[in-house]
Coordinates of C-alpha atoms in Angstrom, one line a residue:
M18 CA 33.0 70.9 26.7
D19 CA 30.2 69.0 25.3
S20 CA 29.5 67.3 22.3
S21 CA 27.4 69.7 20.7
S22 CA 30.4 72.5 20.8
V23 CA 31.8 69.9 18.7
A24 CA 29.8 70.0 15.6
P25 CA 29.7 73.9 14.0
M26 CA 32.7 74.2 13.7
T27 CA 35.4 74.4 10.4
I28 CA 38.4 72.6 10.8
D29 CA 41.7 72.4 9.1
N30 CA 44.4 70.1 9.0
G31 CA 46.7 71.9 11.0
H32 CA 50.5 69.7 10.2
D33 CA 50.2 70.2 6.7
Q34 CA 52.2 73.1 5.0
D35 CA 51.3 75.4 2.1
H36 CA 54.0 75.0 -0.7
T37 CA 53.3 77.8 -2.6
A38 CA 57.3 78.6 -3.3
A39 CA 57.8 75.0 -3.7
S40 CA 54.6 75.2 -6.8
Q41 CA 56.7 77.9 -8.6
N42 CA 59.8 76.3 -8.6
S43 CA 58.1 72.6 -10.0
T44 CA 57.6 72.0 -13.5
N45 CA 54.5 69.9 -12.0
S46 CA 51.7 70.6 -10.0
T47 CA 53.0 71.0 -6.6
P48 CA 50.8 68.4 -3.9
R49 CA 49.3 70.4 -1.0
R50 CA 46.7 69.0 2.0
G51 CA 45.5 65.8 1.1
G52 CA 47.2 65.4 -2.1
R53 CA 45.2 68.5 -3.8
I54 CA 47.5 70.4 -6.2
K55 CA 48.6 74.1 -6.5
P56 CA 47.0 75.0 -10.4
S57 CA 49.6 75.6 -12.8
K58 CA 48.6 73.4 -15.9
G59 CA 45.2 71.3 -16.6
G60 CA 42.2 72.9 -17.4
W61 CA 40.4 71.7 -20.8
N62 CA 43.8 71.5 -22.8
A63 CA 44.8 68.7 -20.5
A64 CA 41.7 67.2 -19.8
L65 CA 40.8 66.7 -23.7
F66 CA 43.7 64.7 -24.1
I67 CA 42.3 62.2 -21.1
I68 CA 38.6 62.7 -22.6
F69 CA 40.2 60.7 -25.9
V70 CA 41.8 57.9 -23.8
E71 CA 38.1 56.8 -22.5
V72 CA 36.5 57.8 -25.3
A73 CA 38.8 55.3 -27.0
D74 CA 38.4 52.7 -23.8
R75 CA 34.5 52.7 -24.2
F76 CA 34.7 52.0 -28.0
A77 CA 36.5 48.8 -27.1
F78 CA 34.4 48.2 -23.6
Y79 CA 31.2 48.9 -25.6
G80 CA 32.6 46.9 -29.4
L81 CA 33.0 43.7 -26.6
T82 CA 30.1 43.9 -24.1
G83 CA 27.4 44.7 -27.1
N84 CA 27.9 41.5 -28.8
L85 CA 29.2 39.1 -25.9
I86 CA 25.8 37.5 -25.7
M87 CA 26.0 36.8 -29.4
Y88 CA 29.8 35.4 -29.1
L89 CA 28.8 33.0 -26.6
T90 CA 25.2 31.6 -27.8
N91 CA 26.2 31.4 -31.3
V92 CA 30.5 30.7 -31.9
L93 CA 30.7 29.1 -28.5
Q94 CA 26.6 27.4 -27.8
Q95 CA 26.3 28.4 -24.7
P96 CA 22.3 28.4 -24.0
T97 CA 20.7 31.9 -23.5
V98 CA 20.2 31.9 -19.7
A99 CA 24.2 31.2 -19.0
A100 CA 25.1 33.4 -21.4
A101 CA 23.1 36.1 -20.0
K102 CA 24.7 35.0 -16.7
N103 CA 27.9 35.1 -18.1
V104 CA 27.7 38.5 -19.2
N105 CA 26.3 40.0 -16.3
M106 CA 29.1 38.2 -14.0
W107 CA 31.8 39.7 -16.2
V108 CA 30.4 43.0 -16.5
G109 CA 30.1 43.0 -12.7
V110 CA 33.4 41.5 -11.8
S111 CA 34.6 44.6 -14.4
S112 CA 32.8 47.2 -12.1
L113 CA 34.0 45.9 -9.3
F114 CA 38.0 45.5 -9.9
P115 CA 37.9 49.3 -9.7
L116 CA 37.7 49.5 -5.8
L117 CA 41.3 47.6 -6.4
G118 CA 42.4 50.4 -8.6
A119 CA 41.4 53.0 -6.6
L120 CA 43.0 52.0 -3.4
V121 CA 46.1 51.4 -5.9
A122 CA 46.3 54.5 -7.1
D123 CA 45.7 56.3 -3.9
S124 CA 48.2 54.5 -1.6
F125 CA 50.8 53.9 -4.0
L126 CA 50.8 54.8 -7.9
G127 CA 48.8 57.6 -8.0
R128 CA 46.1 58.4 -11.1
F129 CA 48.6 58.7 -14.1
K130 CA 50.6 55.4 -13.2
T131 CA 47.6 53.7 -12.3
I132 CA 46.2 54.5 -16.0
L133 CA 49.2 54.1 -17.4
L134 CA 49.5 50.4 -16.0
S135 CA 46.3 49.3 -16.7
S136 CA 46.3 50.8 -19.8
V137 CA 49.3 48.1 -21.1
I138 CA 47.2 45.4 -19.4
Y139 CA 44.1 46.3 -21.3
F140 CA 45.9 46.4 -24.3
M141 CA 47.5 42.3 -23.6
G142 CA 44.0 41.3 -22.7
M143 CA 42.3 42.6 -26.2
V144 CA 45.1 41.2 -28.1
L145 CA 45.0 37.8 -26.2
L146 CA 41.5 38.2 -27.2
C147 CA 41.8 37.9 -30.8
F148 CA 44.4 35.1 -30.6
S149 CA 41.4 33.2 -28.7
V150 CA 39.3 33.6 -31.8
S151 CA 41.5 32.7 -34.0
A152 CA 45.0 31.4 -33.7
I153 CA 44.2 29.0 -30.4
P154 CA 43.0 25.6 -31.2
M155 CA 39.5 25.0 -30.6
E156 CA 39.8 22.6 -27.6
Y157 CA 40.9 25.7 -25.9
R158 CA 39.1 28.7 -27.1
K159 CA 37.0 28.6 -25.0
A160 CA 38.9 28.6 -22.0
V161 CA 41.7 31.5 -23.5
F162 CA 38.8 33.4 -24.2
F163 CA 37.7 33.6 -20.5
V164 CA 40.9 34.1 -19.3
S165 CA 41.1 37.3 -21.6
L166 CA 38.1 38.6 -21.2
Y167 CA 39.0 38.7 -17.0
L168 CA 42.2 40.4 -18.0
L169 CA 40.6 42.9 -19.6
S170 CA 38.8 43.2 -16.3
A171 CA 42.0 43.8 -14.4
G172 CA 42.8 46.8 -16.9
E173 CA 39.3 48.1 -16.0
G174 CA 39.9 47.9 -12.5
G175 CA 42.7 50.3 -13.0
H176 CA 40.9 52.8 -15.6
K177 CA 37.8 53.3 -14.6
P178 CA 37.9 55.0 -11.2
C179 CA 41.5 56.9 -12.2
V180 CA 40.4 58.8 -15.4
Q181 CA 37.6 60.8 -14.6
T182 CA 39.0 62.0 -11.5
F183 CA 42.3 62.3 -13.3
A184 CA 40.3 64.4 -15.4
A185 CA 38.3 66.4 -13.5
D186 CA 41.5 67.3 -11.1
Q187 CA 42.7 69.0 -14.3
F188 CA 40.2 71.9 -13.2
D189 CA 41.1 74.0 -10.1
E190 CA 38.0 74.5 -7.6
D191 CA 39.4 77.5 -6.0
T192 CA 39.1 79.3 -9.3
P193 CA 35.1 80.5 -10.2
E194 CA 35.7 80.1 -14.3
E195 CA 37.0 76.3 -13.6
K196 CA 34.7 75.4 -11.0
E197 CA 31.8 76.5 -13.8
A198 CA 34.1 74.6 -16.6
K199 CA 34.2 71.2 -14.3
S200 CA 30.3 71.3 -13.9
S201 CA 29.9 71.7 -17.2
F202 CA 32.7 69.0 -18.1
F203 CA 30.9 66.0 -16.4
N204 CA 28.4 66.3 -19.1
W205 CA 31.1 66.8 -22.3
W206 CA 32.9 63.5 -20.5
Y207 CA 29.8 61.9 -20.7
L208 CA 28.6 62.9 -24.2
G209 CA 32.5 61.9 -25.3
I210 CA 32.4 58.4 -24.1
V211 CA 28.7 57.6 -25.6
A212 CA 30.3 58.9 -28.9
G213 CA 32.8 56.3 -29.1
A214 CA 30.4 53.5 -27.8
V215 CA 27.9 54.5 -30.3
A216 CA 30.6 54.3 -33.0
A217 CA 31.6 50.8 -31.7
I218 CA 28.0 49.3 -31.7
L219 CA 27.3 50.6 -35.1
V220 CA 30.8 49.6 -36.9
V221 CA 32.4 47.0 -35.3
I222 CA 29.2 44.6 -34.3
Y223 CA 28.5 45.1 -38.1
I224 CA 32.1 43.4 -38.5
Q225 CA 31.8 40.7 -36.2
D226 CA 28.3 39.6 -37.4
N227 CA 29.2 40.5 -41.1
V228 CA 33.2 39.9 -41.7
S229 CA 35.1 37.8 -38.8
W230 CA 35.3 38.4 -35.0
T231 CA 38.7 38.1 -35.4
V232 CA 38.9 41.7 -37.7
G233 CA 36.2 42.8 -34.7
F234 CA 38.4 42.3 -32.1
G235 CA 41.7 43.3 -34.3
M236 CA 40.3 47.2 -34.6
L237 CA 39.6 47.1 -30.4
A238 CA 42.9 46.5 -29.7
G239 CA 44.0 49.0 -32.2
V240 CA 42.4 51.4 -30.6
I241 CA 43.3 51.0 -27.1
G242 CA 47.1 50.6 -28.5
A243 CA 46.5 54.2 -29.9
A244 CA 44.8 55.6 -27.1
L245 CA 48.2 54.3 -24.7
V246 CA 50.4 56.6 -27.2
L247 CA 47.6 59.9 -26.9
F248 CA 47.2 59.3 -23.5
L249 CA 51.7 59.7 -23.1
L250 CA 51.7 62.6 -25.7
G251 CA 49.8 64.7 -23.0
T252 CA 51.9 64.0 -19.9
K253 CA 53.7 67.2 -20.1
W254 CA 49.8 69.2 -19.6
Y255 CA 48.3 67.0 -16.9
R256 CA 48.3 68.2 -13.2
R257 CA 49.3 65.2 -10.8
Q258 CA 48.5 63.9 -8.0
V259 CA 51.0 62.1 -5.5
P260 CA 49.4 59.3 -3.7
V261 CA 47.8 59.8 -0.3
G262 CA 48.0 56.8 1.4
S263 CA 45.0 53.9 1.6
P264 CA 41.6 55.5 2.1
F265 CA 40.1 52.2 3.3
T266 CA 42.9 52.1 6.1
V267 CA 41.4 55.6 7.3
V268 CA 37.6 54.5 7.7
A269 CA 39.1 51.2 8.9
Q270 CA 40.5 53.1 11.7
V271 CA 37.8 55.2 12.7
L272 CA 35.1 52.7 12.6
V273 CA 37.3 50.3 15.0
A274 CA 38.4 53.7 17.3
A275 CA 35.3 54.7 17.8
A276 CA 33.8 51.1 18.5
R277 CA 36.4 50.8 21.2
K278 CA 35.7 54.2 23.2
W279 CA 32.1 53.9 23.0
R280 CA 32.2 53.9 26.3
V281 CA 33.5 56.9 26.7
K282 CA 31.6 60.2 27.2
N283 CA 32.6 63.6 26.7
T284 CA 31.4 64.6 30.4
G285 CA 32.7 61.6 31.6
N286 CA 36.3 61.8 34.2
N287 CA 38.2 59.9 31.5
F288 CA 37.8 62.4 28.9
L289 CA 40.7 64.7 28.3
G290 CA 39.8 66.3 25.3
I291 CA 39.0 66.3 21.7
Y292 CA 42.6 65.3 19.9
H293 CA 43.0 67.5 16.4
G294 CA 46.1 66.4 14.3
D295 CA 49.5 64.6 15.1
D296 CA 50.6 67.7 16.7
G297 CA 48.3 66.8 19.4
V298 CA 46.3 70.5 19.4
L299 CA 42.9 70.1 20.7
L300 CA 39.8 71.7 19.1
G301 CA 39.3 74.5 20.6
S302 CA 42.9 76.1 19.9
L303 CA 41.7 76.7 16.4
V304 CA 39.3 78.9 16.9
E305 CA 42.3 82.0 16.5
G306 CA 42.7 80.9 12.8
Q307 CA 43.5 78.7 10.3
P308 CA 47.1 77.7 8.8
T309 CA 47.9 79.7 5.4
G310 CA 47.2 77.6 1.9
A311 CA 45.0 74.8 3.8
R312 CA 41.1 74.0 2.9
N313 CA 38.9 73.3 5.8
L314 CA 36.7 70.8 6.9
T315 CA 33.1 71.4 7.6
L316 CA 31.8 69.3 10.7
L317 CA 28.8 67.4 10.0
N318 CA 26.3 67.1 12.4
K319 CA 25.4 63.4 11.8
F320 CA 26.9 59.7 12.5
R321 CA 27.9 61.4 15.7
V322 CA 28.9 58.0 17.4
L323 CA 32.0 58.3 15.1
D324 CA 32.9 61.4 16.8
K325 CA 34.2 58.9 20.1
A326 CA 37.7 57.8 17.6
T327 CA 38.3 61.8 18.8
F328 CA 38.4 61.6 21.9
I329 CA 41.4 61.5 24.2
D330 CA 41.2 59.1 27.5
N331 CA 43.2 58.3 30.0
H332 CA 44.9 55.5 28.0
D333 CA 45.6 57.8 25.2
A334 CA 47.4 60.1 27.6
T335 CA 49.3 58.0 28.9
N336 CA 51.0 56.6 26.2
D337 CA 53.8 58.0 24.2
T338 CA 52.7 57.3 21.1
R339 CA 49.0 57.3 19.3
N340 CA 47.6 54.7 18.2
P341 CA 45.9 55.3 15.1
W342 CA 43.4 52.4 15.8
R343 CA 42.6 54.0 19.2
L344 CA 42.6 57.5 18.4
C345 CA 41.8 59.4 15.1
S346 CA 42.1 62.9 14.2
V347 CA 38.6 65.1 13.7
R348 CA 39.4 65.1 10.1
Q349 CA 39.8 61.4 9.5
V350 CA 36.2 61.5 11.2
E351 CA 35.1 64.0 8.8
E352 CA 36.3 62.2 6.0
V353 CA 34.7 58.9 7.1
K354 CA 31.5 61.1 7.6
L355 CA 31.2 61.8 4.5
V356 CA 31.7 58.5 3.0
V357 CA 29.1 56.9 5.2
R358 CA 26.3 59.4 3.8
L359 CA 26.5 58.3 0.6
I360 CA 25.9 54.4 1.6
P361 CA 22.4 54.8 1.3
I362 CA 22.3 56.2 -1.8
W363 CA 24.9 53.6 -3.5
L364 CA 22.3 50.7 -2.0
T365 CA 19.0 52.6 -3.6
C366 CA 20.8 53.4 -6.9
L367 CA 21.5 49.1 -7.3
M368 CA 18.0 48.4 -9.1
F369 CA 18.6 51.5 -11.7
N370 CA 21.5 49.0 -12.8
V371 CA 19.4 45.6 -12.6
V372 CA 17.6 47.1 -15.4
Q373 CA 20.2 48.6 -17.4
A374 CA 22.1 45.0 -17.7
Q375 CA 18.9 43.9 -19.8
L376 CA 20.3 46.1 -22.5
H377 CA 23.3 43.7 -23.2
T378 CA 21.1 40.4 -22.6
F379 CA 17.7 39.4 -23.3
F380 CA 17.3 43.0 -25.1
T381 CA 19.5 41.7 -28.0
K382 CA 18.3 38.1 -27.9
Q383 CA 14.8 39.9 -28.6
G384 CA 16.0 41.7 -31.6
S385 CA 17.9 38.6 -33.0
T386 CA 14.0 37.4 -33.5
M387 CA 12.6 39.7 -35.8
V388 CA 13.4 41.5 -38.8
R389 CA 16.3 43.9 -39.0
S390 CA 16.1 44.4 -42.8
I391 CA 16.9 47.8 -43.7
G392 CA 16.5 48.4 -47.8
P393 CA 16.8 44.7 -49.8
H394 CA 21.2 44.2 -48.9
F395 CA 21.4 45.6 -45.8
K396 CA 20.8 43.6 -42.1
L397 CA 21.2 45.3 -39.0
P398 CA 23.0 43.2 -36.1
P399 CA 20.7 43.0 -33.2
A400 CA 23.5 44.1 -31.2
S401 CA 23.7 47.3 -32.9
V402 CA 20.4 48.7 -31.8
Q403 CA 22.0 49.3 -28.4
G404 CA 23.5 52.3 -30.5
L405 CA 20.2 54.5 -30.7
V406 CA 21.1 54.2 -26.6
G407 CA 24.1 56.3 -27.5
V408 CA 22.6 58.5 -30.3
T409 CA 19.5 59.3 -27.7
I410 CA 22.1 60.2 -24.7
L411 CA 24.0 62.0 -27.6
F412 CA 20.9 64.4 -28.3
T413 CA 19.8 64.5 -24.6
V414 CA 23.1 66.1 -23.1
M415 CA 23.2 68.4 -25.4
V416 CA 20.0 69.5 -24.5
Y417 CA 20.5 69.2 -21.4
D418 CA 23.4 71.2 -20.8
R419 CA 22.8 74.0 -23.3
V420 CA 18.7 74.2 -22.8
F421 CA 17.4 72.8 -19.8
V422 CA 20.3 73.9 -17.1
P423 CA 20.4 77.6 -18.0
M424 CA 16.3 77.6 -17.7
A425 CA 17.0 75.5 -14.6
R426 CA 19.3 78.0 -13.5
R427 CA 17.4 80.8 -13.5
L428 CA 14.5 79.4 -11.8
T429 CA 16.4 78.0 -8.9
G430 CA 19.4 80.3 -9.3
R431 CA 21.8 76.8 -9.0
P432 CA 24.7 76.4 -11.0
S433 CA 23.6 72.8 -11.9
G434 CA 20.0 73.9 -12.8
I435 CA 18.2 71.1 -10.6
T436 CA 20.1 69.1 -7.5
T437 CA 22.4 66.1 -8.2
L438 CA 19.8 63.9 -6.6
Q439 CA 17.2 65.3 -8.7
R440 CA 18.8 64.7 -11.6
I441 CA 19.7 61.1 -10.1
G442 CA 16.2 60.7 -9.0
F443 CA 14.1 60.9 -12.5
G444 CA 16.8 58.7 -14.0
L445 CA 15.3 55.9 -11.7
L446 CA 11.7 56.8 -12.6
L447 CA 12.6 56.8 -16.3
S448 CA 13.9 52.8 -15.7
I449 CA 10.3 52.1 -14.0
L450 CA 8.8 53.1 -17.5
N451 CA 11.7 51.3 -19.6
M452 CA 10.7 48.1 -18.1
V453 CA 7.1 49.0 -18.8
V454 CA 7.1 49.6 -21.9
S455 CA 9.5 46.6 -22.2
A456 CA 7.0 44.3 -21.3
I457 CA 4.2 45.3 -23.2
V458 CA 6.4 45.1 -26.6
E459 CA 7.6 41.6 -25.6
A460 CA 3.9 41.0 -25.0
K461 CA 3.3 41.3 -28.1
R462 CA 6.0 39.9 -29.7
I463 CA 4.8 36.9 -28.3
D464 CA 1.2 37.4 -29.8
V465 CA 2.6 37.4 -33.7
A466 CA 4.5 34.8 -32.6
A467 CA 1.7 32.5 -31.6
K468 CA -0.8 33.9 -34.4
H469 CA 2.2 33.1 -37.0
G470 CA 2.2 29.7 -35.3
L471 CA 6.0 30.5 -34.5
L472 CA 6.1 29.1 -31.0
D473 CA 8.0 26.5 -30.9
S474 CA 10.9 27.7 -33.4
P475 CA 13.1 29.5 -31.3
K476 CA 15.4 30.8 -34.4
A477 CA 12.5 32.1 -36.9
I478 CA 12.2 35.2 -37.7
L479 CA 8.6 36.9 -36.7
P480 CA 6.9 38.9 -39.1
M481 CA 7.6 42.2 -36.8
K482 CA 10.0 45.2 -36.8
I483 CA 12.7 45.6 -34.9
W484 CA 11.7 49.2 -34.8
W485 CA 9.3 48.1 -31.9
L486 CA 12.3 48.2 -29.5
F487 CA 13.0 51.1 -30.3
P488 CA 11.5 53.1 -27.5
Q489 CA 13.0 50.9 -24.8
Y490 CA 16.4 51.2 -26.0
M491 CA 15.8 55.3 -25.9
I492 CA 14.3 55.4 -22.3
C493 CA 17.6 53.4 -21.9
G494 CA 19.4 56.1 -23.1
L495 CA 17.3 59.0 -21.4
S496 CA 17.7 57.3 -17.7
D497 CA 21.2 56.7 -18.4
T498 CA 21.7 60.9 -19.0
F499 CA 20.0 61.7 -15.7
A500 CA 21.3 58.9 -13.5
V501 CA 24.1 58.1 -14.5
V502 CA 25.9 61.4 -14.8
G503 CA 24.1 62.5 -12.2
L504 CA 26.2 59.7 -9.8
Q505 CA 29.2 60.4 -11.6
E506 CA 28.7 64.4 -10.6
L507 CA 27.5 63.3 -6.8
F508 CA 30.5 60.5 -6.1
Y509 CA 33.1 62.8 -7.1
A510 CA 31.9 65.7 -5.5
E511 CA 30.4 64.7 -2.1
M512 CA 33.5 62.4 -1.5
P513 CA 36.5 64.0 0.7
E514 CA 39.3 64.8 -1.8
S515 CA 41.6 62.3 -0.8
M516 CA 39.3 59.8 -1.7
R517 CA 37.8 60.8 -5.3
S518 CA 39.1 57.4 -6.6
V519 CA 37.2 55.5 -4.0
G520 CA 34.1 58.0 -5.1
A521 CA 34.9 57.1 -8.9
A522 CA 35.2 53.3 -7.6
A523 CA 31.8 53.3 -5.8
H524 CA 29.5 55.0 -8.9
I525 CA 30.9 52.4 -11.0
S526 CA 30.7 49.7 -8.4
I527 CA 27.0 50.1 -8.3
L528 CA 26.7 48.8 -12.1
G529 CA 28.8 45.6 -10.7
V530 CA 26.6 44.7 -8.2
G531 CA 23.6 45.5 -10.4
S532 CA 24.9 43.0 -12.9
F533 CA 25.4 40.6 -10.2
M534 CA 21.5 41.3 -8.9
S535 CA 20.4 40.4 -12.4
S536 CA 22.1 37.5 -12.4
W537 CA 20.3 36.5 -9.7
I538 CA 17.2 37.9 -10.1
I539 CA 17.2 35.5 -13.4
S540 CA 17.8 32.8 -10.8
L541 CA 15.5 33.2 -8.9
V542 CA 12.9 33.8 -11.6
Q543 CA 14.1 30.4 -13.0
M544 CA 13.5 28.7 -9.6
I545 CA 10.2 30.2 -9.2
S546 CA 8.7 29.6 -12.2
S547 CA 10.1 26.1 -13.1
T548 CA 8.2 24.9 -9.7
S549 CA 4.8 26.5 -10.7
G550 CA 4.4 23.5 -12.9
H551 CA 4.4 26.0 -16.3
Q552 CA 6.4 27.0 -18.6
R553 CA 9.8 29.0 -17.5
W554 CA 9.5 32.7 -17.7
L555 CA 13.2 32.5 -18.9
G556 CA 14.3 29.8 -21.4
D557 CA 16.5 29.7 -25.0
N558 CA 13.4 29.3 -26.7
L559 CA 11.7 32.9 -25.5
N560 CA 8.4 32.3 -28.0
R561 CA 7.6 30.0 -25.2
S562 CA 9.2 31.7 -22.6
H563 CA 7.5 35.0 -20.7
L564 CA 10.1 37.5 -20.6
D565 CA 7.7 39.8 -20.3
Y566 CA 6.7 38.7 -16.7
F567 CA 10.2 39.3 -16.0
Y568 CA 10.6 42.8 -17.2
W569 CA 6.9 43.2 -14.9
V570 CA 9.0 41.7 -12.2
L571 CA 12.0 44.3 -12.6
A572 CA 9.5 47.4 -13.0
A573 CA 7.7 46.2 -9.8
L574 CA 11.0 46.2 -7.9
S575 CA 12.1 49.3 -9.5
A576 CA 9.3 51.5 -8.5
L577 CA 9.8 50.3 -4.4
N578 CA 13.2 51.0 -5.0
L579 CA 12.6 54.5 -6.0
C580 CA 10.2 55.3 -3.0
V581 CA 12.7 53.9 -0.8
Y582 CA 15.7 56.6 -2.8
I583 CA 13.1 59.2 -2.3
W584 CA 12.9 59.2 1.5
V585 CA 16.7 58.3 1.9
S586 CA 17.4 61.8 -0.5
K587 CA 15.4 63.8 1.4
R588 CA 17.4 63.3 4.2
F589 CA 21.0 63.4 2.5
V590 CA 22.3 67.3 3.3
Y591 CA 24.9 67.9 0.8
K592 CA 28.9 69.1 1.9
E593 CA 28.6 73.1 0.7
N594 CA 24.8 73.4 2.5
E595 CA 26.2 72.3 5.1
A596 CA 29.0 74.5 5.5
R597 CA 26.7 77.7 4.5
E598 CA 25.2 76.3 7.7
T599 CA 28.4 75.8 10.2
T600 CA 30.2 78.7 8.5
T601 CA 27.5 81.6 10.4
K602 CA 27.9 79.3 13.8
V603 CA 31.2 78.9 13.7
K604 CA 31.7 82.4 14.3
D605 CA 29.7 82.9 17.3
F606 CA 31.5 79.3 18.9
G607 CA 34.9 81.2 18.5
S608 CA 33.3 84.4 20.2
N609 CA 32.2 81.8 23.1
Y610 CA 35.5 80.2 23.2
K611 CA 37.0 83.5 23.9
N612 CA 34.6 84.3 26.3
G613 CA 35.0 81.5 28.5
E614 CA 31.5 80.1 27.7
V615 CA 32.9 76.8 25.8

C-alpha cells in the first residue's frame, strides 16, 4: 500500500463510543467523540444569554479602550507616541492571552467554567481600575492603573476564546435548521457586541470626559457584575462540553513524530502499516463500515509529510506501549493538518489589524484638534466618534444578512452567499481604502493649520469640523463587517471540533499581533524619519508631524499584503469541499480494497 491510497478515505475514531442512551438520562448534554455533544438543550434560548454576556464585556472593553489614549496623555501626562504604544501593547497582550485561555478551557476546566472564572477576574480588574483613578494616592496611581489593566487582560484571556465558541456550540451542526441558524448566528453575534461597544463609546466616554473618570469606570464595573449574574441565570439551558485535552500537545506530538520518521518510506522494509487509533486497527480495516454515532474526519491531500507520524515501523512494533511522540493516529494528523492550513490566512490578515489599531490612537488624537461642537452647549468627546464605526457595522450587518446574502445565495447556491475568504478579502481591500482616505484628510488638516498659523500650537482647535473624519471611521466599520466576521466564521468552521476554542483564540490573536506590529511600525517610522534630517512623521505636535505620510505607508503595506492574501486564498480548500471530493473516492477505494487491488 502506498501513501496515495491513504488520502481519499474518510476516517472514524474507532475507540470512541456513542453515548446515545446516556444522553437520554442526563440533564446536561452528553459528550461524544472529541468532546462533541448530543443535542438536548441549547438553541437560541441558550445562545441569547451568552450573547448578552458578550455585549456587556464589549461594553466594558470599549468603554475603556476607546478613551484610553486620552487618559494616558491628559491625566498621566504621557507623550502621544508613548501613549499610542502603550495602548497597542495592552490591546496586543489582551488579544494574546486568549491562547492561554483556550488551553485552560480545552485541557482542564471546559468552556463554561473558564468563562465563569475569567468573568470574576475581569470584574476584580474593573473594581481595581476604579480605585486606581480615585482612592489610590497619586504617587502609586500610575502603577496600580497598569496593574489593573493587565489584570483585565487576564480576564479577557479566558473570556474571548470561549464565549463565542460556547454560544455557537448551542447549535447542532447535524440538524439542518440549527446549521442554518448557526450561519446567521455569527452575523447577529457581531451585531450584538457592536451594539454594546457603541453604547459604551457614546455614553461612558462622554461621562469620562465631562463628569469623572471614576464614575465612567464605575459604570463599566457595574455592567460586568450584572453580566456575571446573567450568565449564571442561564446555566440550566446550556449545552456543555467536557475538556478534551490540550490541543497544543497534539500538534507538538504530530510534528515531532513526523520529524523523527522523515526517512521512513511507505514502500520500505521498515514500514509495517498505518496507525489508526489506540485499538491498533490499521487503516484498511475501516473500509467495511464506521462505528455508529461517530463523526467522520476527511483526510487532506496537503501536508503529506505529516502522514509519516502515522507510519508504524520496526521500533513501534517491538514496543508494548505506544510512544505518542513517535506514533500518532490518523485522526490526530488530520486535525493538525486542518490547523496548519489556516496559518497562511492568519499571517496575511495581520496587516488588517495594524490599520484598525489606528482607530483607538491617532484617529482620536486627530479629532481632539478639530471643532467638535454640536449646537451651542454640547461638545462631542473625540473618542466618541468611534461610535460611528459601530453604527456603520450595525446597519451593514443587517443589510448584509437580510438583503445581500439572500440575493447572493440565489446566484451562487451557497448558504452564506459568498465564500468566507471572499468576505475577508473584501474587508482587506476596504482597509487599504481606509488608509488612503485617512491620509488625504490628514493632509487637509495640516494644510488648514498652516493657513491659520497654528502649526506650532498643538493644543489649538483648528477651524475644521470633525465631520471630515467621518469617512475613515465609516470605512473602518465596513471593513470590520466583512473581515472580522469572516475570520470568526472561518476559524470556527475550519478548525477541528476539539480545537474550536483555539480557533477562536487564533482569530483574536490576529488583533493582538496586529497591535504589536503597529507599535513596531511606529518605532521604525520614528527612527527612519528622525535620521533623515527632517521633522519626525509622528510626534506630540500633530500639526508639525506628517501623520499623513504614516498613513500612506500603511496603505502601501496593506496593498502588498492583499496581493499575498489573494495568492494564498486561491490555494485554500474548504473542509466541506475536501469532504465532497473524498466521499466520491472512498467508494472506489473500498471496492479496490475488497478486491485485493490496494
